[in-house]
PDB file of C-alpha atoms in Angstrom:
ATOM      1  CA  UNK A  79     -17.611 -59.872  -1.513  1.00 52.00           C
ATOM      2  CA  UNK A  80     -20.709 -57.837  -0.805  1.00 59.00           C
ATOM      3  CA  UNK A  81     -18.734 -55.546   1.550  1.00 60.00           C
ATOM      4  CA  UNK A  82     -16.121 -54.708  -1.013  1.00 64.00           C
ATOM      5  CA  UNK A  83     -18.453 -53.823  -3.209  1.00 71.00           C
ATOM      6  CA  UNK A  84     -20.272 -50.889  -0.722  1.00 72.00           C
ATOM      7  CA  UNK A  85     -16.810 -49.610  -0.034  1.00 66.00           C
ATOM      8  CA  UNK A  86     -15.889 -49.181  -4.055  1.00 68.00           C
ATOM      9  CA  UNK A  87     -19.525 -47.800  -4.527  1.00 69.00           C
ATOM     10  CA  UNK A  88     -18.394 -45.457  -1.620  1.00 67.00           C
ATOM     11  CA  UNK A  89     -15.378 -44.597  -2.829  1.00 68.00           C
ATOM     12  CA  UNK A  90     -16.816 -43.773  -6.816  1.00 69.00           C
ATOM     13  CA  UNK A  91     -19.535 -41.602  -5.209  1.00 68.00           C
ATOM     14  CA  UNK A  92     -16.554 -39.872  -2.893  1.00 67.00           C
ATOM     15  CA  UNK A  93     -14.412 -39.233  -6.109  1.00 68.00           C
ATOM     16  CA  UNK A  94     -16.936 -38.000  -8.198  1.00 75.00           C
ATOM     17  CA  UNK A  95     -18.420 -35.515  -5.765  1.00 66.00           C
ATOM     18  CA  UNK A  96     -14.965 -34.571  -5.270  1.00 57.00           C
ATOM     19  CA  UNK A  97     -14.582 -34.480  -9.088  1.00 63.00           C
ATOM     20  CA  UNK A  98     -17.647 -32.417  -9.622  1.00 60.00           C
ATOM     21  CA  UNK A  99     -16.932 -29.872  -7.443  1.00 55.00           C
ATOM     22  CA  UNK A 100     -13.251 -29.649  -8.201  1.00 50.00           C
ATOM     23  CA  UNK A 101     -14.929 -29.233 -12.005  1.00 51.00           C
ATOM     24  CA  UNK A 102     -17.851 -26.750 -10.484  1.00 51.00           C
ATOM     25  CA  UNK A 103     -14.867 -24.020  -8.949  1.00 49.00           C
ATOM     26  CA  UNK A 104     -12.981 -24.446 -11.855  1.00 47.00           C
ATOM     27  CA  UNK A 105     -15.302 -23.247 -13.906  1.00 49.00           C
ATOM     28  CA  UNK A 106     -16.810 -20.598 -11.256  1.00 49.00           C
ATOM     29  CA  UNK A 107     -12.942 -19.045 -10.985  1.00 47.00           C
ATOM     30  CA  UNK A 108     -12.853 -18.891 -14.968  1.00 46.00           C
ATOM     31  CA  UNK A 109     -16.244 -16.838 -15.170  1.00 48.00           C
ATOM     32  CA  UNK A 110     -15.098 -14.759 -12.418  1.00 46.00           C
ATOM     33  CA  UNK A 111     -11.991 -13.551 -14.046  1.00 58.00           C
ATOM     34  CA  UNK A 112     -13.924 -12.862 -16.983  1.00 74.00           C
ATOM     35  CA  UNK A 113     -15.708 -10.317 -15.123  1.00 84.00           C
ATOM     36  CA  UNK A 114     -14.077  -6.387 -15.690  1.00 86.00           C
ATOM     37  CA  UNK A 115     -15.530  -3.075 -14.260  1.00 86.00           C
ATOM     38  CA  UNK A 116     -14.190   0.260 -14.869  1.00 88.00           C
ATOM     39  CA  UNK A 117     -15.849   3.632 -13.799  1.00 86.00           C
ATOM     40  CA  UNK A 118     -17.161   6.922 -15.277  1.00 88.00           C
ATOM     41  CA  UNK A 119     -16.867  10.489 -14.563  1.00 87.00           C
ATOM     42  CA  UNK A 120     -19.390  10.720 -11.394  1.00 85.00           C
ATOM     43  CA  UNK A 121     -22.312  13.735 -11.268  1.00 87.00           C
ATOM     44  CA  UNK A 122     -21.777  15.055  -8.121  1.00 83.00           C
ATOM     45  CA  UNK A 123     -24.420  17.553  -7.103  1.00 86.00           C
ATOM     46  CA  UNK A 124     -23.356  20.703  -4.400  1.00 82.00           C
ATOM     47  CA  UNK A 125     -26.901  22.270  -4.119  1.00 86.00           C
ATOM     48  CA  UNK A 126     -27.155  20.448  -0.834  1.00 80.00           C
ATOM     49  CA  UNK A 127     -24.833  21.892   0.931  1.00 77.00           C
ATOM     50  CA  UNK A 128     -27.348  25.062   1.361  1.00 79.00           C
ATOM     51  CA  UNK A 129     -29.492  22.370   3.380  1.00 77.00           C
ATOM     52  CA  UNK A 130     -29.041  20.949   7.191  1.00 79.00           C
ATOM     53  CA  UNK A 131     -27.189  19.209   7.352  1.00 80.00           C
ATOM     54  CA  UNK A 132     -24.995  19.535   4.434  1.00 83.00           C
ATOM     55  CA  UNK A 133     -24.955  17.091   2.005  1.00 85.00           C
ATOM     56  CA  UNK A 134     -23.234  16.100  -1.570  1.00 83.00           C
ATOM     57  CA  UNK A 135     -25.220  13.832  -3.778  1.00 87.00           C
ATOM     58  CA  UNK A 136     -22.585  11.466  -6.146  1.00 86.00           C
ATOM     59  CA  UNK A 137     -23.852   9.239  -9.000  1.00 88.00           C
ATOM     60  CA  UNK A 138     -20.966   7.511 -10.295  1.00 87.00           C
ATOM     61  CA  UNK A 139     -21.325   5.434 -13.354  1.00 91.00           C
ATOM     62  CA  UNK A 140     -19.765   1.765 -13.173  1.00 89.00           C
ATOM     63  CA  UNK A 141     -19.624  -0.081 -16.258  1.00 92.00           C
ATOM     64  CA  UNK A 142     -19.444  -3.667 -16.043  1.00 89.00           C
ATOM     65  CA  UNK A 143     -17.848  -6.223 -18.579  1.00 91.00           C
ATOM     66  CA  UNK A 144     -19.157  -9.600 -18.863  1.00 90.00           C
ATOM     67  CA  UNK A 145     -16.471 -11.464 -20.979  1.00 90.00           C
ATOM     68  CA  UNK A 146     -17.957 -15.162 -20.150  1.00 86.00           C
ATOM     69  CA  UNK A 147     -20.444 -17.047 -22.689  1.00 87.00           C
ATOM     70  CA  UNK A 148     -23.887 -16.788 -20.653  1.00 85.00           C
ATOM     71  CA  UNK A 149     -25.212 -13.733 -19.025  1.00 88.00           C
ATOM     72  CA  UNK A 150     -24.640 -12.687 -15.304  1.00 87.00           C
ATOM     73  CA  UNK A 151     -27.091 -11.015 -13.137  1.00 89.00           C
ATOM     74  CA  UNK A 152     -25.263  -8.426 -11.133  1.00 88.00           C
ATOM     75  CA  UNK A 153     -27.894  -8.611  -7.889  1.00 88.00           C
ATOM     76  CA  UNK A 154     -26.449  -5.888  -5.851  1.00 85.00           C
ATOM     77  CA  UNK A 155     -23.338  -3.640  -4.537  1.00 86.00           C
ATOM     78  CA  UNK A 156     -22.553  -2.956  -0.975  1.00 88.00           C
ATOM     79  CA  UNK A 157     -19.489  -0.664  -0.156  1.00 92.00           C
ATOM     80  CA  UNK A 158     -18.167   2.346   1.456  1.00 92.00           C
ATOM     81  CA  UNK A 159     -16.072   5.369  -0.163  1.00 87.00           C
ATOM     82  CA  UNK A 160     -13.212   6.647   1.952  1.00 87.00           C
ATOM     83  CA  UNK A 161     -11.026   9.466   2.036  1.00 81.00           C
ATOM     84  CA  UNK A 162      -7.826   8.458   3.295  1.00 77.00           C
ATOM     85  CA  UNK A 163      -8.716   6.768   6.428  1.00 78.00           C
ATOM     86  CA  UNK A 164     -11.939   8.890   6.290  1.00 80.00           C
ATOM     87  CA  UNK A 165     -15.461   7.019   5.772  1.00 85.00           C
ATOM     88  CA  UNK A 166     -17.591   9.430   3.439  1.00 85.00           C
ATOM     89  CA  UNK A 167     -20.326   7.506   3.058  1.00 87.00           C
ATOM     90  CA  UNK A 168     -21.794   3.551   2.266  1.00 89.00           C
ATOM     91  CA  UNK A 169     -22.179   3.276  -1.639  1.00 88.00           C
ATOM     92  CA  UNK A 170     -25.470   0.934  -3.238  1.00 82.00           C
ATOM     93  CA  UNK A 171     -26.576   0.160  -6.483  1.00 81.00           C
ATOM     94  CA  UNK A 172     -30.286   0.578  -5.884  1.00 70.00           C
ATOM     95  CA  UNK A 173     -31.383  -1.903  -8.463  1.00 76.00           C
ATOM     96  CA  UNK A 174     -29.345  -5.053 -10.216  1.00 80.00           C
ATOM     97  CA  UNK A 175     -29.089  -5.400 -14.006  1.00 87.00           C
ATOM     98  CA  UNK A 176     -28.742  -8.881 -16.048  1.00 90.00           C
ATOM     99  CA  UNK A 177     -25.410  -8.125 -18.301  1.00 90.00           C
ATOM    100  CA  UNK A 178     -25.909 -10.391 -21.406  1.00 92.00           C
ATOM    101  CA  UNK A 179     -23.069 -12.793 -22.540  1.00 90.00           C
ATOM    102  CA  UNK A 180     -19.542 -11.092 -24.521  1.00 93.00           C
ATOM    103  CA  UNK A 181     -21.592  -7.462 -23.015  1.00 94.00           C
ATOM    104  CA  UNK A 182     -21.239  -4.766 -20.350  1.00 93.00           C
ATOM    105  CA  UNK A 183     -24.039  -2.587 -19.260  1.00 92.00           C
ATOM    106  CA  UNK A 184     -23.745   0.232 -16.995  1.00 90.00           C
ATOM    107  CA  UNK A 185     -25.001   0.605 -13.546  1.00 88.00           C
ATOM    108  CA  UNK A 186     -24.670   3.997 -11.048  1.00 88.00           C
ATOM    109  CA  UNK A 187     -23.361   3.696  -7.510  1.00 86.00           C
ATOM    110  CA  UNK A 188     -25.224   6.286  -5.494  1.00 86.00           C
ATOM    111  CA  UNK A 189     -23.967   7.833  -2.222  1.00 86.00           C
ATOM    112  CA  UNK A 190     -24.800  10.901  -0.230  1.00 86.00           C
ATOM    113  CA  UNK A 191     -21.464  12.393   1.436  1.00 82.00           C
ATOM    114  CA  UNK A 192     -22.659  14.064   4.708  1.00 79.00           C
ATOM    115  CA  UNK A 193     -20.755  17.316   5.062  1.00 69.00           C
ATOM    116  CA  UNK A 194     -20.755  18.034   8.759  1.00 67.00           C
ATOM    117  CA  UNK A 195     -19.853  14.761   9.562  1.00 65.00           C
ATOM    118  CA  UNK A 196     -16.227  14.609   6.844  1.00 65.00           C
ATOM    119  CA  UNK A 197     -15.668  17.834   8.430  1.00 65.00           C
ATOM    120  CA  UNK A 198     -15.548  16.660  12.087  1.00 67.00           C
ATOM    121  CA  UNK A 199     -13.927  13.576  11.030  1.00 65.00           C
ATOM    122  CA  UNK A 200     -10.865  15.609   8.957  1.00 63.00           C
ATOM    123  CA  UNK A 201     -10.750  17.819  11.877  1.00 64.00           C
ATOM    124  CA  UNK A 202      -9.982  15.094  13.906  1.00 67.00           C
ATOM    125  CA  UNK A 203      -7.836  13.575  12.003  1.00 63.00           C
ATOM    126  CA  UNK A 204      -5.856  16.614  11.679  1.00 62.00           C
ATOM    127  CA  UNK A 205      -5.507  16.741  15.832  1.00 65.00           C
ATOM    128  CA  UNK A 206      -4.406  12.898  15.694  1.00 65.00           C
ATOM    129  CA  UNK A 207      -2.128  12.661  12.597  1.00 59.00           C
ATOM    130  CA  UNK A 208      -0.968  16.375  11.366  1.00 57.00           C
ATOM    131  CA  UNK A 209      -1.740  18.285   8.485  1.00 53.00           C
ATOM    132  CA  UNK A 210      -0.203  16.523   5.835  1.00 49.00           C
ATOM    133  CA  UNK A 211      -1.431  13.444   5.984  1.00 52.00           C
ATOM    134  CA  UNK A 212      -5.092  13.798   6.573  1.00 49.00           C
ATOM    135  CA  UNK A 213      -5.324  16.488   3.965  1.00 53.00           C
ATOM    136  CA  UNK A 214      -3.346  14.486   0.780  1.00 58.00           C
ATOM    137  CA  UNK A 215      -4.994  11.606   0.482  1.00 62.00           C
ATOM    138  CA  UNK A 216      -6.896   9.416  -2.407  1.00 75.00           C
ATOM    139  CA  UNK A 217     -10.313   8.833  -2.682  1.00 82.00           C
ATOM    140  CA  UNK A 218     -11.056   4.954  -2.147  1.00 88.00           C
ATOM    141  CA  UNK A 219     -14.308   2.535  -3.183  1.00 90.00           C
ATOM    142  CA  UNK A 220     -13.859  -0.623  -0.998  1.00 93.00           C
ATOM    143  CA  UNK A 221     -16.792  -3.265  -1.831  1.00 92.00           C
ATOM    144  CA  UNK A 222     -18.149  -6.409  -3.452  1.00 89.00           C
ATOM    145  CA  UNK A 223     -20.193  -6.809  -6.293  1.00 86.00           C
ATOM    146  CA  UNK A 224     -22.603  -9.580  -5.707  1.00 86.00           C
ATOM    147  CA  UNK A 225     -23.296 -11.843  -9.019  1.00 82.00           C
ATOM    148  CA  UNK A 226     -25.934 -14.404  -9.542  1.00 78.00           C
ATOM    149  CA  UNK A 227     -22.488 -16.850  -9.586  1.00 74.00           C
ATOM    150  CA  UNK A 228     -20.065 -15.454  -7.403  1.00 76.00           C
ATOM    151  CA  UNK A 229     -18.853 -12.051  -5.947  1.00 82.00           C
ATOM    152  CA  UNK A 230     -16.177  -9.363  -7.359  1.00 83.00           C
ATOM    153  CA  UNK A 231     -14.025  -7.892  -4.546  1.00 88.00           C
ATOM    154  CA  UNK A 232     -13.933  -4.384  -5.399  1.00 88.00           C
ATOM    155  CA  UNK A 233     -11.177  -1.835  -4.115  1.00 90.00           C
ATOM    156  CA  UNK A 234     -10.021   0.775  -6.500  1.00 86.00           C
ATOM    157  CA  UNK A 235      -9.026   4.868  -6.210  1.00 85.00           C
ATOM    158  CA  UNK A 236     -11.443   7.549  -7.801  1.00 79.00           C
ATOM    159  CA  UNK A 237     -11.500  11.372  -8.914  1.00 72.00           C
ATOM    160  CA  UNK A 238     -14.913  12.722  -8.099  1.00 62.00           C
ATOM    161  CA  UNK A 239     -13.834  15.805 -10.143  1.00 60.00           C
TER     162      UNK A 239
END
């Protein structure tokens, strides 16, 4: 008798963890599609091109919609910007932001495109590929957004124009 009893103790504690964290994702997987971003028109700064090496300065504006009943703190962003095939340059958010329950707030992605480097790479991507292909192409942010809950895959095309 005392036996059977340890094993259905076992097996409640087994199906309520179980339970809990069945209840725990479900929950996590509802906040997370109530997270939205969409992006602004960047400020993209030439004047350092006249330096060496060349460079291109980008702030580009990422609002961020926070559709779930609490608040979210958005801790950081780590991704890269592409042309094409082309990596331009690895895009931060240099400081999170708590975004306050049913509200958005709007953070800026800065990256530094290094001229003489896109230039060598399009180059040889011309040699490899042809003309055509290396030269029509979309810009591309690939990242994640890292959330006090969970984190927001990130891939989207942008106009830095």
């Amino acid at each position: 008798m005392k036996d059977s009893n340890i094993v259905y103790k076992g097996l409640a504690f087994v199906g309520i963890f179980f339970l809990g964290k069945y209840l725990l994702d479900t929950i996590v997987n509802a906040a997370y599609n109530r997270i939205s971003y969409t992006f602004g028109k960047p400020s993209v700064d030439f004047r350092g091109l006249a330096n060496f090496p060349p460079v291109i300065k980008v702030i580009l504006p990422m609002t961020i919609i926070n559709k779930n009943p609490i608040g979210v703190t958005v801790t950081s962003f780590v991704g890269e910007i592409f042309y094409g095939n082309i990596k331009l340059s690895d895009v931060i958010i240099p400081q999170g932001e708590v975004i306050p329950a049913n509200g958005q707030a709007t953070l800026n992605l800065n990256f530094n495109i290094q001229g003489t480097q896109v230039i060598n790479d399009i180059v040889a991507s011309l040699g490899q590929t042809g003309t055509y292909s290396t030269l029509i192409n979309v810009i591309k942010l690939k990242g994640v957004l890292e959330t006090s809950m969970y984190r927001v895959p990130i891939e989207t095309n942008l106009s830095l124009v």
